[in-house]
mmCIF file of C-alpha atoms in Angstrom:
data_model
loop_
_atom_site.group_PDB
_atom_site.id
_atom_site.type_symbol
_atom_site.label_atom_id
_atom_site.label_comp_id
_atom_site.label_asym_id
_atom_site.label_seq_id
_atom_site.Cartn_x
_atom_site.Cartn_y
_atom_site.Cartn_z
ATOM 1 C CA MET A 3 0.000 0.000 0.000
ATOM 2 C CA LYS A 4 1.214 3.493 -0.853
ATOM 3 C CA VAL A 5 1.249 6.498 1.472
ATOM 4 C CA GLU A 6 -1.005 8.387 -0.967
ATOM 5 C CA GLU A 7 -3.767 5.882 -0.223
ATOM 6 C CA ILE A 8 -4.013 6.784 3.485
ATOM 7 C CA PHE A 9 -2.743 10.307 4.132
ATOM 8 C CA THR A 10 -4.768 13.267 5.374
ATOM 9 C CA ARG A 11 -5.553 15.472 2.400
ATOM 10 C CA GLU A 12 -7.023 18.577 4.048
ATOM 11 C CA VAL A 13 -4.003 19.959 5.877
ATOM 12 C CA LYS A 14 -3.821 23.272 7.713
ATOM 13 C CA SER A 15 -0.389 24.834 8.166
ATOM 14 C CA VAL A 16 1.332 27.712 9.939
ATOM 15 C CA SER A 17 4.404 29.858 9.354
ATOM 16 C CA ARG A 18 7.458 30.153 11.592
ATOM 17 C CA GLU A 19 6.162 33.507 12.845
ATOM 18 C CA THR A 20 2.722 32.209 13.850
ATOM 19 C CA SER A 21 2.218 32.534 17.602
ATOM 20 C CA ALA A 22 1.739 29.475 19.779
ATOM 21 C CA ALA A 23 -1.713 30.855 20.639
ATOM 22 C CA ASP A 24 -2.736 31.058 16.976
ATOM 23 C CA ALA A 25 -1.282 27.608 16.249
ATOM 24 C CA ALA A 26 -3.204 26.145 19.196
ATOM 25 C CA ASP A 27 -6.412 27.839 17.999
ATOM 26 C CA LEU A 28 -5.953 26.342 14.540
ATOM 27 C CA MET A 29 -5.298 22.886 16.014
ATOM 28 C CA TRP A 30 -8.503 23.212 18.046
ATOM 29 C CA GLU A 31 -10.555 24.315 15.020
ATOM 30 C CA ALA A 32 -9.098 21.602 12.775
ATOM 31 C CA ASP A 33 -9.301 18.947 15.517
ATOM 32 C CA CYS A 34 -5.684 17.947 15.032
ATOM 33 C CA GLY A 35 -2.574 17.662 17.180
ATOM 34 C CA ALA A 36 0.064 18.771 14.694
ATOM 35 C CA LEU A 37 0.559 21.393 12.025
ATOM 36 C CA PRO A 38 3.163 21.543 9.296
ATOM 37 C CA VAL A 39 5.241 24.724 9.361
ATOM 38 C CA VAL A 40 5.828 26.160 5.898
ATOM 39 C CA ASP A 41 7.990 28.963 4.559
ATOM 40 C CA GLU A 42 6.823 31.771 2.277
ATOM 41 C CA GLY A 43 7.102 29.488 -0.758
ATOM 42 C CA GLY A 44 4.973 26.725 0.772
ATOM 43 C CA ARG A 45 7.919 24.434 1.511
ATOM 44 C CA VAL A 46 7.730 22.398 4.697
ATOM 45 C CA VAL A 47 10.354 23.544 7.204
ATOM 46 C CA GLY A 48 9.060 21.728 10.270
ATOM 47 C CA ILE A 49 6.117 20.393 12.168
ATOM 48 C CA VAL A 50 4.729 21.650 15.461
ATOM 49 C CA THR A 51 2.676 19.488 17.799
ATOM 50 C CA ASP A 52 0.352 20.295 20.654
ATOM 51 C CA ARG A 53 2.932 18.694 22.951
ATOM 52 C CA ASP A 54 5.687 20.954 21.571
ATOM 53 C CA LEU A 55 3.576 23.994 22.359
ATOM 54 C CA CYS A 56 2.618 22.842 25.855
ATOM 55 C CA MET A 57 6.186 21.976 26.808
ATOM 56 C CA ALA A 58 7.593 25.239 25.424
ATOM 57 C CA LEU A 59 5.008 27.302 27.281
ATOM 58 C CA ALA A 60 5.574 25.424 30.528
ATOM 59 C CA LEU A 61 9.364 25.610 30.313
ATOM 60 C CA THR A 62 9.799 29.188 29.091
ATOM 61 C CA GLY A 63 7.054 30.918 31.038
ATOM 62 C CA GLN A 64 6.228 32.999 27.951
ATOM 63 C CA SER A 65 2.664 33.768 27.025
ATOM 64 C CA ALA A 66 1.262 31.825 24.083
ATOM 65 C CA ALA A 67 0.686 35.075 22.204
ATOM 66 C CA ASP A 68 4.392 35.981 22.500
ATOM 67 C CA LEU A 69 5.909 32.598 21.638
ATOM 68 C CA PRO A 70 6.530 32.130 17.889
ATOM 69 C CA VAL A 71 6.300 28.642 16.433
ATOM 70 C CA ARG A 72 9.911 28.925 15.193
ATOM 71 C CA SER A 73 11.119 28.704 18.791
ATOM 72 C CA VAL A 74 9.841 25.133 19.147
ATOM 73 C CA LEU A 75 10.875 23.711 15.766
ATOM 74 C CA HIS A 76 13.343 20.860 15.693
ATOM 75 C CA SER A 77 16.393 21.172 13.465
ATOM 76 C CA ILE A 78 15.721 17.871 11.657
ATOM 77 C CA LEU A 79 12.601 17.281 9.575
ATOM 78 C CA HIS A 80 11.692 13.799 8.381
ATOM 79 C CA THR A 81 9.348 13.500 5.408
ATOM 80 C CA CYS A 82 8.130 10.934 2.924
ATOM 81 C CA ARG A 83 6.662 10.997 -0.575
ATOM 82 C CA PRO A 84 3.157 9.997 -1.705
ATOM 83 C CA SER A 85 4.593 7.103 -3.721
ATOM 84 C CA ASP A 86 6.466 5.605 -0.727
ATOM 85 C CA GLU A 87 5.267 2.328 0.701
ATOM 86 C CA VAL A 88 3.382 2.681 3.994
ATOM 87 C CA ARG A 89 5.666 0.070 5.584
ATOM 88 C CA GLU A 90 8.693 2.224 4.790
ATOM 89 C CA ALA A 91 7.011 5.350 6.175
ATOM 90 C CA LEU A 92 6.129 3.474 9.355
ATOM 91 C CA ARG A 93 9.696 2.155 9.612
ATOM 92 C CA GLN A 94 11.011 5.728 9.368
ATOM 93 C CA MET A 95 8.570 6.897 12.018
ATOM 94 C CA ARG A 96 9.603 4.068 14.339
ATOM 95 C CA LEU A 97 13.312 4.590 13.667
ATOM 96 C CA HIS A 98 13.161 8.337 14.363
ATOM 97 C CA ARG A 99 10.566 8.003 17.138
ATOM 98 C CA ILE A 100 8.102 10.400 15.514
ATOM 99 C CA ARG A 101 4.323 10.245 15.278
ATOM 100 C CA ARG A 102 3.695 12.599 12.364
ATOM 101 C CA LEU A 103 5.313 12.536 8.960
ATOM 102 C CA PRO A 104 4.745 15.307 6.413
ATOM 103 C CA VAL A 105 4.248 14.038 2.887
ATOM 104 C CA GLY A 106 6.088 16.223 0.415
ATOM 105 C CA GLY A 107 5.678 16.670 -3.262
ATOM 106 C CA GLY A 108 8.159 18.071 -5.729
ATOM 107 C CA GLY A 109 10.497 20.753 -4.421
ATOM 108 C CA GLY A 110 9.588 20.108 -0.797
ATOM 109 C CA LEU A 111 6.075 21.492 -1.168
ATOM 110 C CA LEU A 112 3.615 20.183 1.363
ATOM 111 C CA GLU A 113 0.998 17.773 0.131
ATOM 112 C CA VAL A 114 -0.393 16.102 3.224
ATOM 113 C CA VAL A 115 0.396 14.621 6.625
ATOM 114 C CA LEU A 116 0.570 10.961 7.569
#
């Protein structure tokens, strides 16, 4: 089975400058626990999770309105392609101990999230 057969197609995203408060609001509205972070050209540069936001807010003492998403991004981003086998995507997720995997198209543009 291919990744393109099971991924989430309607994906919301945020920019690096989006506040933690706005990211959390979008997660609440979209009923999701993670959002891809994209640059001005629509390329995926990271992923932010509800856990990332909670931990950053608890550890920094900053208000959610003052904490930009860029401050919680990890330096390494793992992705897969729509044509990848699901088993390989799952292996990558297990290997890197991640629960979300952005699915990228050509040029690093976001397509969906697995």
